[in-house]
Amino acid sequence: MSLPVLEQLYGEVRRLATAGSNLAPGDFRLQRLLPAIESLAQKAPVFAKVSAAATKLLESDEKSSAPALHELSTLVHALRATQCDTLPPTIKPTETMAPLEVLEAPRTPGQLSSRMLVPILDALTTTGGGRIEVIKDALERNLLGDIRLRLALARAVGDPYPEIADLIADKVLPTIGPSMITLVRNSFNFEGNMVDARRLKVLHRLDPTAARDLVMKSLDDGSPPVKLAAIECLGGSREDRERLTLLCKSRNKETRAAALAALVDLGGDAADAELMRVVKSDDVIVSARTIQLSQSPLLAPLLADETQAAFEKLIAASDPKEVEKIAPRAFALLESLAAHPSEQGDAVILAIFASRNKFKSVRAPIPQEPPLYIARMMRQGSEKLQRALLELHPELQGDMLEEAFLAGFQLLTPAELFHQFSHYLTVVLDEKKRPAKGESKANYRASKISSGIKLQFRQGHNHHSTREEWFTTVRRFDPRWIEEAMKSENTELVLYLALPGNSAAMEYLSRKIDEIHAIAKNWWDYRQLAQSIVYTEHPRATELMLKLLEFMKAAHQSYGSYGFSDCVRLIPLLPPESAPQFEAIAKELPDKWLGELIPAIDALKGRATKA
């Protein structure tokens, strides 16, 4: 008897039972197995009954499919139950064998069954992907209290995957409590690395009083990472505040930064005094994050003065070495100033942006070029800064123009936004044609406005958005945008902004479908059009999706399966009457595509049944 065929049949029966018996009639995956079942029927008569039951199910209708599926399922389950090894000839069953007594082992509160325990242990003690999901699920279901997990949890504080180690240290061990102290303490090493630093913080979190001696010894004898962790563990006592104040003047800059962060968390006059001192020194570079998070009201005016002075010095500097020395502090101050908004601070930022061309080539430890970095800061800042950036858009280029557009999107009505920025799209974008003189800047500006529009579709959700979420974003734009996009042949923008019922857009998209048909070499060429065509309920949506699947017949298709899921998820949104067409083409596709395709077709068939 062929066990592989039986197992495949068992899997198909389970799938159909899950999807619904109304989807079983004519199911092509079951039809694929029918020849193999009929072949087995010649050797094992019982498979003739299976073949007859499968045929009956395939030929059934909505009313008769449920009993037909039940009959086939009963046969398949009965056959699987009989598939076991027979006793060897040398062993004979005997009537003297006493029946085994089944005992239920008692469980202590919180003790898990082996079936639940083993996956959690594997996630804690092995490596590889998928482990953090298992641990998070166990944490949410309160399954980590089993005493047999304690040693694995203590060792997981040193997991090579930092996200798992932090989850165990910050979320899991505190829920178990002081019973974990000894296990974690046994692995702690004063001269260790970041893992031991994490262990020290865990011990302090579990019992600050018991960990006090370890913390104090780590301050004197610990390795650099352990010493920094010990600084974080210092409390609000007078002795600790004095020690932190002293450490703020350490020769090691990381130690100074850690001590300041701990002191600021405690608050008080000493913390404010140290903050003022740091803002006036080069330590503002390593302590910028602490300064930004501080709530001290004394910081805003001081930061404004220091930032203005630092940039005046930067602009006046002519020696490249001097510029290289000044720039890190100047931009650290600017970033801290943005975190403490004030009228004076806004005035300083506007003055710095007005002088942006004087330091645009300066190398600084920031993620963008200086002018763009400040423009982005203004767009994310106060309304005054946003409006100032918006007013400057005629003289801005490239990414700075996009930042001005994004500021306008936040401040203006849809009609006002269109009035101020739509003229940038008047240039026809043709990537295949080299732009003439003067056209290059216009093309670049048009692309940045398009980028600003498309960015709104990626904020808060992604390209997996539902149709309703997508159209909610579309309606935040003036309807005239899509008209300009069609005039300028900006196809990608048309795909973003098209709505059902727009006859001009439907005609435009139909022309694009014809163009793709003429040049397409693989399914990937259809991917960009697919979502818009389906979402807008274009009359040719089914045609396009079927053509996309036609290309999938070639198992060697380039791009592999990347992006295929994005297309398959659209199938259930198509007209229900198209389900037979997709079933027919699915029969010709390689098996590797069917895992995602079959559920989508089943969902489409389900809509057809409801209709």
Coordinates of C-alpha atoms in Angstrom, one line a residue:
M1 CA 0.0 0.0 0.0
S2 CA 1.3 3.4 -0.9
L3 CA 1.5 5.5 2.3
P4 CA 2.6 8.8 0.5
V5 CA -0.6 8.8 -1.6
L6 CA -2.7 8.1 1.5
E7 CA -1.0 10.9 3.4
Q8 CA -1.5 13.3 0.5
L9 CA -5.2 12.3 0.4
Y10 CA -5.5 12.8 4.1
G11 CA -4.0 16.3 3.8
E12 CA -6.5 17.2 1.1
V13 CA -9.4 15.9 3.1
R14 CA -8.4 18.0 6.1
R15 CA -7.9 21.1 3.9
L16 CA -11.4 20.7 2.4
A17 CA -12.9 20.2 5.8
T18 CA -11.3 23.4 7.1
A19 CA -12.1 25.4 4.0
G20 CA -15.7 24.1 3.8
S21 CA -17.4 21.3 2.0
N22 CA -19.0 23.6 -0.5
L23 CA -15.5 24.2 -2.0
A24 CA -14.9 20.5 -2.6
P25 CA -16.9 19.9 -5.8
G26 CA -14.4 20.0 -8.7
D27 CA -11.4 20.6 -6.5
F28 CA -8.4 20.3 -8.8
R29 CA -5.9 19.1 -6.2
L30 CA -8.2 16.2 -5.3
Q31 CA -8.6 15.5 -9.1
R32 CA -4.8 15.3 -9.3
L33 CA -4.7 12.5 -6.8
L34 CA -7.5 10.5 -8.4
P35 CA -5.4 8.7 -11.0
A36 CA -2.9 7.5 -8.3
I37 CA -5.9 6.3 -6.1
E38 CA -7.4 4.4 -9.1
S39 CA -4.0 2.8 -9.8
L40 CA -3.8 1.6 -6.1
A41 CA -7.4 0.2 -6.4
Q42 CA -6.0 -2.5 -8.8
K43 CA -3.7 -3.8 -6.0
A44 CA -5.8 -3.1 -2.9
P45 CA -9.6 -3.4 -3.4
V46 CA -10.3 -1.1 -0.5
F47 CA -8.9 1.8 -2.6
A48 CA -11.7 1.2 -5.1
K49 CA -14.1 2.5 -2.3
V50 CA -11.8 5.4 -1.7
S51 CA -11.8 6.2 -5.5
A52 CA -15.6 6.0 -5.7
A53 CA -16.0 8.3 -2.6
A54 CA -13.5 10.8 -4.0
T55 CA -15.3 10.8 -7.4
K56 CA -18.6 11.2 -5.7
L57 CA -17.3 14.2 -3.8
L58 CA -15.9 15.8 -6.9
E59 CA -19.2 15.4 -8.7
S60 CA -21.3 16.6 -5.8
D61 CA -23.1 19.9 -5.5
E62 CA -23.5 22.4 -2.6
K63 CA -26.2 20.3 -0.9
S64 CA -24.6 16.9 -1.3
S65 CA -20.9 17.8 -0.7
A66 CA -21.0 17.7 3.1
P67 CA -22.1 14.0 3.4
A68 CA -19.8 13.1 0.5
L69 CA -16.8 14.7 2.2
H70 CA -17.8 13.0 5.5
E71 CA -17.9 9.6 3.7
L72 CA -14.4 10.1 2.1
S73 CA -13.0 11.4 5.4
T74 CA -14.3 8.3 7.3
L75 CA -12.6 6.0 4.8
V76 CA -9.3 7.8 4.8
H77 CA -9.1 8.0 8.6
A78 CA -10.0 4.3 8.9
L79 CA -7.2 3.4 6.3
R80 CA -4.6 5.5 8.2
A81 CA -5.5 3.7 11.4
T82 CA -4.7 0.3 9.9
Q83 CA -1.3 1.3 8.7
C84 CA 1.0 -0.2 11.3
D85 CA 3.8 -2.8 11.4
T86 CA 2.6 -6.4 12.0
L87 CA 4.3 -8.5 14.6
P88 CA 7.5 -10.3 13.5
P89 CA 7.0 -14.1 12.9
T90 CA 9.1 -14.9 16.0
I91 CA 6.8 -13.0 18.3
K92 CA 3.4 -14.4 19.1
P93 CA 0.7 -12.6 21.0
T94 CA -0.3 -14.2 24.3
E95 CA -3.4 -14.1 26.4
T96 CA -1.3 -13.9 29.6
M97 CA -0.2 -10.4 29.0
A98 CA -1.6 -8.2 31.7
P99 CA -3.2 -4.9 30.7
L100 CA -1.1 -1.9 31.4
E101 CA -2.2 0.4 34.1
V102 CA -2.4 4.0 33.1
L103 CA -1.3 6.5 35.8
E104 CA -1.7 10.2 35.6
A105 CA 1.4 11.8 37.2
P106 CA 0.4 14.6 39.6
R107 CA 1.3 18.1 38.6
T108 CA 2.3 21.0 40.7
P109 CA 0.7 24.4 40.1
G110 CA 2.2 26.0 37.0
Q111 CA 3.7 22.7 35.7
L112 CA 3.3 22.2 32.0
S113 CA 2.7 19.0 30.0
S114 CA 5.6 17.8 28.0
R115 CA 3.9 18.8 24.8
M116 CA 3.8 22.4 26.0
L117 CA 7.2 22.4 27.8
V118 CA 9.4 21.0 25.0
P119 CA 8.8 23.8 22.4
I120 CA 9.5 26.5 25.0
L121 CA 12.7 24.7 26.1
D122 CA 13.8 24.5 22.5
A123 CA 13.2 28.2 22.0
L124 CA 15.2 29.1 25.1
T125 CA 18.2 26.7 24.5
T126 CA 18.7 26.6 20.7
T127 CA 19.4 29.1 18.0
G128 CA 17.6 30.0 14.8
G129 CA 14.5 32.0 13.7
G130 CA 11.1 31.9 15.1
R131 CA 12.1 31.4 18.8
I132 CA 11.1 34.9 20.0
E133 CA 7.5 34.3 18.9
V134 CA 7.3 31.1 20.9
I135 CA 8.7 32.9 24.0
K136 CA 6.4 35.9 23.6
D137 CA 3.4 33.6 23.2
A138 CA 4.4 31.7 26.4
L139 CA 4.8 34.9 28.3
E140 CA 1.3 36.2 27.2
R141 CA -0.2 32.8 28.2
N142 CA 1.6 32.8 31.6
L143 CA 3.4 29.5 30.8
L144 CA 6.9 30.4 32.0
G145 CA 6.4 29.7 35.7
D146 CA 7.3 25.9 35.4
I147 CA 10.3 25.2 37.6
R148 CA 11.8 23.1 34.9
L149 CA 12.3 26.2 32.8
R150 CA 14.3 28.1 35.5
L151 CA 17.8 27.1 34.5
A152 CA 17.1 27.7 30.8
L153 CA 15.6 31.1 31.5
A154 CA 18.7 32.1 33.6
R155 CA 21.0 31.1 30.7
A156 CA 18.8 32.8 28.2
V157 CA 19.9 36.2 29.7
G158 CA 23.0 35.5 27.6
D159 CA 21.2 34.5 24.4
P160 CA 23.2 35.5 21.3
Y161 CA 20.1 37.2 19.9
P162 CA 19.9 40.4 21.9
E163 CA 16.2 40.9 21.5
I164 CA 15.5 37.5 23.2
A165 CA 18.0 38.3 26.0
D166 CA 16.4 41.7 26.6
L167 CA 12.9 40.1 26.6
I168 CA 14.0 37.6 29.2
A169 CA 15.8 40.1 31.4
D170 CA 13.1 42.9 31.2
K171 CA 9.8 41.0 31.0
V172 CA 10.1 37.4 32.0
L173 CA 12.4 37.2 35.0
P174 CA 10.8 40.0 36.9
T175 CA 7.5 38.1 36.7
I176 CA 9.1 35.0 38.3
G177 CA 10.7 37.0 41.1
P178 CA 13.6 36.4 43.6
S179 CA 13.7 32.7 43.1
M180 CA 15.8 33.4 40.0
I181 CA 18.5 35.3 41.9
T182 CA 20.8 32.4 42.7
L183 CA 20.7 31.0 39.2
V184 CA 21.6 34.3 37.6
R185 CA 24.1 35.2 40.3
N186 CA 26.0 31.9 39.7
S187 CA 26.8 33.0 36.1
F188 CA 27.7 36.6 36.9
N189 CA 31.3 37.7 36.3
F190 CA 32.6 41.1 37.4
E191 CA 35.1 41.2 34.5
G192 CA 32.6 40.0 31.9
N193 CA 31.0 41.6 28.8
M194 CA 27.6 43.0 28.0
V195 CA 25.9 39.7 29.0
D196 CA 27.2 40.1 32.6
A197 CA 26.2 43.8 32.5
R198 CA 22.7 42.6 31.7
R199 CA 22.9 40.0 34.5
L200 CA 23.8 42.7 37.0
K201 CA 20.8 44.8 36.0
V202 CA 18.5 41.7 36.3
L203 CA 19.8 41.0 39.8
H204 CA 19.3 44.6 40.8
R205 CA 15.7 44.6 39.4
L206 CA 14.9 41.3 41.2
D207 CA 16.1 42.5 44.6
P208 CA 17.9 45.9 44.9
T209 CA 18.9 45.4 48.5
A210 CA 20.4 42.0 47.9
A211 CA 22.3 43.2 44.8
R212 CA 23.7 46.3 46.5
D213 CA 27.1 44.7 47.4
L214 CA 27.5 43.4 43.8
V215 CA 26.7 46.9 42.4
M216 CA 29.2 48.6 44.7
K217 CA 31.9 46.1 43.9
S218 CA 31.2 46.4 40.2
L219 CA 31.8 50.1 40.4
D220 CA 35.3 49.5 41.7
D221 CA 36.3 46.2 40.1
G222 CA 34.0 45.7 37.1
S223 CA 34.9 45.6 33.5
P224 CA 33.7 48.8 31.5
P225 CA 30.3 47.3 30.5
V226 CA 29.7 46.0 34.0
K227 CA 30.7 49.3 35.5
L228 CA 28.3 51.2 33.3
A229 CA 25.5 48.8 34.3
A230 CA 26.3 49.4 37.9
I231 CA 26.0 53.1 37.4
E232 CA 22.5 52.6 36.1
C233 CA 21.7 50.7 39.3
L234 CA 22.6 53.4 41.7
G235 CA 19.6 54.8 43.6
G236 CA 18.4 58.1 45.1
S237 CA 20.3 58.0 48.4
R238 CA 22.5 60.9 49.3
E239 CA 25.6 58.6 49.0
D240 CA 24.6 57.5 45.5
R241 CA 23.9 61.1 44.4
E242 CA 27.3 62.2 45.6
R243 CA 29.0 59.2 43.9
L244 CA 27.1 60.0 40.6
T245 CA 28.2 63.6 40.8
L246 CA 31.8 62.5 41.2
L247 CA 31.5 60.1 38.3
C248 CA 30.2 62.9 36.1
K249 CA 33.8 64.2 36.2
S250 CA 35.4 60.9 35.4
R251 CA 38.2 60.7 32.8
N252 CA 36.2 58.2 30.8
K253 CA 33.6 59.8 28.6
E254 CA 31.2 56.8 28.6
T255 CA 31.3 56.8 32.4
R256 CA 30.5 60.5 32.5
A257 CA 27.6 60.0 30.1
A258 CA 26.2 57.1 32.1
A259 CA 26.5 58.9 35.4
L260 CA 24.8 62.0 34.0
A261 CA 21.9 59.9 32.6
A262 CA 21.5 58.2 36.0
L263 CA 21.7 61.6 37.9
V264 CA 19.1 63.2 35.5
D265 CA 16.7 60.3 36.1
L266 CA 16.9 61.1 39.8
G267 CA 16.3 64.8 39.2
G268 CA 17.2 67.6 41.6
D269 CA 19.5 70.7 41.6
A270 CA 22.6 68.6 41.2
A271 CA 21.3 67.1 38.0
D272 CA 20.4 70.5 36.6
A273 CA 23.8 71.9 37.5
E274 CA 25.6 69.0 35.7
L275 CA 23.3 69.4 32.7
M276 CA 24.2 73.1 32.4
R277 CA 27.9 72.2 32.7
V278 CA 27.7 69.4 30.0
V279 CA 25.8 71.7 27.5
K280 CA 28.7 74.1 27.7
S281 CA 31.3 71.4 27.1
D282 CA 32.2 68.9 24.5
D283 CA 30.4 66.2 26.5
V284 CA 27.2 67.3 24.9
I285 CA 28.2 65.0 22.0
V286 CA 28.1 61.8 24.2
S287 CA 25.2 63.0 26.4
A288 CA 23.0 64.4 23.7
R289 CA 20.3 61.7 24.2
T290 CA 20.2 62.4 28.0
I291 CA 19.8 66.1 27.3
Q292 CA 17.0 65.6 24.8
L293 CA 15.1 63.5 27.3
S294 CA 15.5 65.8 30.2
Q295 CA 12.5 67.8 31.4
S296 CA 14.6 70.6 32.9
P297 CA 13.1 74.1 32.1
L298 CA 16.6 75.6 32.3
L299 CA 17.8 73.9 29.1
A300 CA 15.9 75.7 26.3
P301 CA 17.4 79.2 26.6
L302 CA 20.9 77.8 27.3
L303 CA 20.7 75.4 24.3
A304 CA 19.6 78.2 22.1
D305 CA 22.5 80.4 23.0
E306 CA 25.1 77.6 22.8
T307 CA 23.7 76.4 19.4
Q308 CA 23.8 79.9 17.9
A309 CA 27.4 80.4 19.1
A310 CA 28.5 77.0 17.9
F311 CA 27.2 77.6 14.4
E312 CA 28.6 81.1 14.2
K313 CA 31.9 79.6 15.0
L314 CA 31.4 76.8 12.4
I315 CA 30.5 79.2 9.6
A316 CA 33.5 81.5 10.5
A317 CA 36.0 78.6 10.5
S318 CA 38.2 78.3 7.5
D319 CA 40.6 75.6 8.5
P320 CA 39.2 72.1 7.6
K321 CA 40.6 70.6 10.8
E322 CA 38.9 73.2 12.9
V323 CA 35.6 72.7 11.1
E324 CA 35.9 68.9 11.6
K325 CA 36.4 69.6 15.4
I326 CA 33.5 72.0 15.7
A327 CA 30.9 70.3 13.6
P328 CA 30.0 67.3 16.0
R329 CA 29.3 69.6 18.9
A330 CA 27.3 72.1 16.8
F331 CA 25.0 69.4 15.4
A332 CA 24.6 67.7 18.8
L333 CA 23.5 71.0 20.2
L334 CA 21.1 71.6 17.3
E335 CA 19.5 68.1 17.8
S336 CA 19.1 68.8 21.5
L337 CA 17.7 72.2 20.8
A338 CA 15.0 70.7 18.6
A339 CA 13.9 68.5 21.5
H340 CA 13.3 71.6 23.7
P341 CA 11.1 73.8 21.5
S342 CA 10.9 77.5 22.3
E343 CA 10.4 80.8 20.5
Q344 CA 14.1 81.6 20.9
G345 CA 15.1 78.1 19.7
D346 CA 12.9 78.4 16.6
A347 CA 14.5 81.7 15.7
V348 CA 18.0 80.1 16.0
I349 CA 17.0 77.2 13.8
L350 CA 15.6 79.6 11.1
A351 CA 18.8 81.6 11.2
I352 CA 20.9 78.5 10.8
F353 CA 18.8 77.3 7.9
A354 CA 19.1 80.6 6.2
S355 CA 22.9 80.2 6.2
R356 CA 22.7 76.5 5.1
N357 CA 24.8 77.0 1.9
K358 CA 27.8 78.1 4.1
F359 CA 28.1 74.7 5.7
K360 CA 26.4 72.4 3.2
S361 CA 29.5 70.4 2.6
V362 CA 30.5 70.0 6.2
R363 CA 31.0 66.4 7.4
A364 CA 29.0 65.8 10.5
P365 CA 27.8 62.7 12.4
I366 CA 24.2 63.1 11.1
P367 CA 22.1 60.8 8.8
Q368 CA 21.7 63.4 6.0
E369 CA 23.6 66.3 4.5
P370 CA 23.3 69.3 6.8
P371 CA 20.8 71.4 4.8
L372 CA 18.4 68.4 4.4
Y373 CA 18.9 67.4 8.0
I374 CA 17.8 70.8 9.2
A375 CA 14.9 70.9 6.7
R376 CA 13.6 67.6 8.1
M377 CA 14.0 69.0 11.6
M378 CA 11.9 72.0 10.6
R379 CA 9.2 69.8 9.1
Q380 CA 9.0 67.8 12.3
G381 CA 9.1 70.9 14.5
S382 CA 6.7 73.7 15.5
E383 CA 4.1 75.1 13.2
K384 CA 6.2 78.2 12.9
L385 CA 9.1 76.2 11.5
Q386 CA 6.8 74.2 9.2
R387 CA 5.3 77.3 7.7
A388 CA 8.8 78.9 7.2
L389 CA 9.9 75.7 5.3
L390 CA 6.7 75.7 3.3
E391 CA 7.2 79.4 2.2
L392 CA 10.7 78.6 1.0
H393 CA 9.6 75.8 -1.4
P394 CA 10.1 77.8 -4.6
E395 CA 13.9 78.0 -3.9
L396 CA 14.3 74.4 -2.6
Q397 CA 15.6 71.4 -4.6
G398 CA 15.5 67.6 -4.3
D399 CA 14.7 66.1 -0.9
M400 CA 14.3 69.5 0.7
L401 CA 11.5 70.3 -1.7
E402 CA 9.9 67.0 -0.6
E403 CA 10.2 68.1 3.0
A404 CA 8.4 71.3 2.2
F405 CA 5.7 69.4 0.5
L406 CA 5.2 67.2 3.5
A407 CA 5.0 70.3 5.7
G408 CA 2.3 71.6 3.4
F409 CA 0.4 68.3 3.6
Q410 CA 0.2 68.8 7.4
L411 CA -0.8 72.5 7.3
L412 CA -2.8 73.1 4.1
T413 CA -6.2 72.0 2.8
P414 CA -6.2 69.6 -0.1
A415 CA -7.1 72.4 -2.5
E416 CA -4.3 74.7 -1.1
L417 CA -1.7 71.9 -1.4
F418 CA -2.7 71.3 -5.0
H419 CA -2.5 75.0 -5.8
Q420 CA 1.0 75.4 -4.4
F421 CA 2.7 72.2 -5.6
S422 CA 0.8 70.8 -8.6
H423 CA 2.8 72.8 -11.2
Y424 CA 5.9 70.7 -10.4
L425 CA 4.2 67.8 -12.1
T426 CA 3.7 69.5 -15.4
V427 CA 6.9 68.1 -16.8
V428 CA 6.5 64.8 -18.6
L429 CA 8.6 62.1 -16.9
D430 CA 10.3 59.9 -19.5
E431 CA 13.1 57.8 -17.9
K432 CA 14.1 56.3 -21.3
K433 CA 14.8 59.7 -22.8
R434 CA 17.7 61.9 -21.8
P435 CA 16.4 65.2 -20.5
A436 CA 17.3 68.4 -22.5
K437 CA 19.0 71.3 -20.8
G438 CA 16.8 72.7 -18.0
E439 CA 14.6 69.7 -17.9
S440 CA 16.7 67.7 -15.5
K441 CA 15.9 69.9 -12.5
A442 CA 12.2 69.9 -13.4
N443 CA 12.2 66.1 -13.7
Y444 CA 13.9 65.8 -10.3
R445 CA 11.4 68.2 -8.7
A446 CA 8.4 66.3 -10.2
S447 CA 9.8 63.0 -8.8
K448 CA 10.2 64.5 -5.3
I449 CA 6.5 65.7 -5.3
S450 CA 5.5 62.2 -6.4
S451 CA 7.6 60.7 -3.7
G452 CA 5.9 63.0 -1.1
I453 CA 2.5 61.8 -2.2
K454 CA 3.5 58.2 -2.2
L455 CA 5.0 58.5 1.3
Q456 CA 1.5 59.2 2.7
F457 CA 0.5 55.6 1.7
R458 CA 3.4 54.1 3.6
Q459 CA 2.8 56.0 6.9
G460 CA 0.8 54.1 9.4
H461 CA 0.3 51.1 7.1
N462 CA 2.1 49.6 4.2
H463 CA 1.4 48.1 0.7
H464 CA -0.6 45.4 2.4
S465 CA -3.3 47.9 3.3
T466 CA -6.9 47.0 2.8
R467 CA -8.8 48.6 0.0
E468 CA -10.6 50.9 2.5
E469 CA -7.4 52.1 4.2
W470 CA -5.9 52.8 0.8
F471 CA -8.8 54.8 -0.5
T472 CA -9.0 56.8 2.8
T473 CA -5.5 58.0 2.0
V474 CA -6.4 58.7 -1.7
R475 CA -9.3 61.0 -0.6
R476 CA -6.9 63.2 1.4
F477 CA -5.7 64.6 -1.9
D478 CA -7.4 66.9 -4.3
P479 CA -9.0 64.9 -7.2
R480 CA -7.1 67.2 -9.7
W481 CA -3.8 65.5 -8.7
I482 CA -4.6 62.4 -10.8
E483 CA -5.5 64.6 -13.8
E484 CA -2.0 66.2 -13.6
A485 CA -0.4 62.8 -13.2
M486 CA -2.1 61.5 -16.3
K487 CA -1.1 64.6 -18.3
S488 CA 2.5 64.2 -17.3
E489 CA 2.5 60.4 -17.9
N490 CA 3.3 59.8 -14.3
T491 CA 1.9 56.2 -14.3
E492 CA 3.1 55.3 -10.8
L493 CA 1.3 58.3 -9.3
V494 CA -1.9 57.4 -11.3
L495 CA -1.7 53.9 -9.7
Y496 CA -1.6 55.4 -6.3
L497 CA -4.4 57.9 -6.8
A498 CA -7.0 56.1 -8.9
L499 CA -10.5 55.6 -7.5
P500 CA -13.3 53.4 -8.8
G501 CA -15.7 55.2 -11.1
N502 CA -13.1 57.6 -12.6
S503 CA -13.6 56.9 -16.3
A504 CA -10.5 58.8 -17.4
A505 CA -8.3 56.8 -15.0
M506 CA -10.0 53.6 -16.1
E507 CA -9.2 54.4 -19.8
Y508 CA -5.6 55.4 -18.9
L509 CA -5.0 52.2 -16.9
S510 CA -6.5 50.1 -19.8
R511 CA -4.0 51.6 -22.1
K512 CA -1.2 50.7 -19.6
I513 CA -2.5 47.1 -19.5
D514 CA -2.1 46.9 -23.3
E515 CA 1.4 48.4 -23.1
I516 CA 2.4 45.8 -20.5
H517 CA 0.9 43.0 -22.6
A518 CA 3.2 44.0 -25.4
I519 CA 6.4 44.1 -23.5
A520 CA 6.0 41.7 -20.5
K521 CA 8.6 39.1 -20.1
N522 CA 7.6 37.7 -16.7
W523 CA 4.9 38.0 -14.0
W524 CA 6.9 40.7 -12.3
D525 CA 6.1 43.2 -15.1
Y526 CA 2.4 43.0 -14.1
R527 CA 3.0 43.4 -10.3
Q528 CA 3.0 47.2 -10.2
L529 CA -0.3 47.4 -12.0
A530 CA -2.0 44.6 -10.1
Q531 CA -3.1 46.4 -6.9
S532 CA -4.5 49.5 -8.5
I533 CA -6.4 47.5 -11.2
V534 CA -8.0 45.2 -8.6
Y535 CA -8.7 47.9 -6.0
T536 CA -10.4 50.2 -8.5
E537 CA -12.6 47.2 -9.8
H538 CA -11.2 47.8 -13.3
P539 CA -13.2 45.8 -15.9
R540 CA -9.9 44.1 -17.0
A541 CA -8.7 43.1 -13.5
T542 CA -9.4 39.4 -14.0
E543 CA -7.7 39.5 -17.4
L544 CA -4.5 41.0 -15.9
M545 CA -4.4 38.6 -12.9
L546 CA -4.9 35.6 -15.2
K547 CA -2.1 36.8 -17.4
L548 CA 0.2 37.2 -14.4
L549 CA -0.5 33.6 -13.4
E550 CA 0.1 32.5 -17.0
F551 CA 3.8 33.5 -16.5
M552 CA 4.0 31.5 -13.3
K553 CA 3.7 28.3 -15.3
A554 CA 7.5 28.5 -16.0
A555 CA 9.0 27.2 -12.8
H556 CA 12.3 29.0 -13.6
Q557 CA 10.7 32.5 -13.4
S558 CA 13.1 35.2 -12.4
Y559 CA 12.5 37.0 -9.1
G560 CA 11.5 33.7 -7.5
S561 CA 8.4 34.1 -5.2
Y562 CA 9.4 37.6 -3.9
G563 CA 6.3 39.8 -4.2
F564 CA 4.1 36.9 -5.3
S565 CA 2.1 37.1 -2.0
D566 CA 1.3 40.7 -2.7
C567 CA -0.4 39.7 -5.9
V568 CA -2.1 36.5 -4.7
R569 CA -3.8 38.4 -1.8
L570 CA -5.7 40.4 -4.5
I571 CA -7.5 37.4 -6.0
P572 CA -10.3 37.2 -3.4
L573 CA -11.2 40.8 -4.3
L574 CA -12.0 39.9 -7.9
P575 CA -15.5 39.2 -9.3
P576 CA -16.8 35.9 -7.8
E577 CA -17.7 34.5 -11.2
S578 CA -14.0 34.4 -12.2
A579 CA -13.3 31.6 -9.7
P580 CA -13.5 28.7 -12.3
Q581 CA -10.9 30.5 -14.5
F582 CA -8.4 30.7 -11.6
E583 CA -9.0 27.0 -10.7
A584 CA -8.4 26.0 -14.3
I585 CA -5.0 27.8 -14.5
A586 CA -4.0 26.6 -11.0
K587 CA -4.1 23.0 -12.3
E588 CA -1.2 23.9 -14.7
L589 CA 1.0 25.7 -12.1
P590 CA 4.0 24.1 -10.3
D591 CA 3.3 22.9 -6.8
K592 CA 5.5 25.5 -5.2
W593 CA 3.0 28.3 -6.0
L594 CA -0.1 26.5 -4.8
G595 CA 0.5 26.9 -1.0
E596 CA -0.5 30.6 -1.2
L597 CA -2.7 30.4 -4.3
I598 CA -5.2 27.7 -3.3
P599 CA -6.4 29.5 -0.1
A600 CA -6.9 32.7 -2.2
I601 CA -9.0 30.8 -4.8
D602 CA -11.0 29.1 -2.0
A603 CA -11.8 32.6 -0.6
L604 CA -12.9 33.7 -4.0
K605 CA -15.1 30.6 -4.3
G606 CA -16.5 31.3 -0.9
R607 CA -17.6 34.8 -2.1
A608 CA -19.2 33.1 -5.2
T609 CA -21.1 30.7 -3.0
K610 CA -22.4 33.6 -0.7
A611 CA -23.4 35.6 -3.8

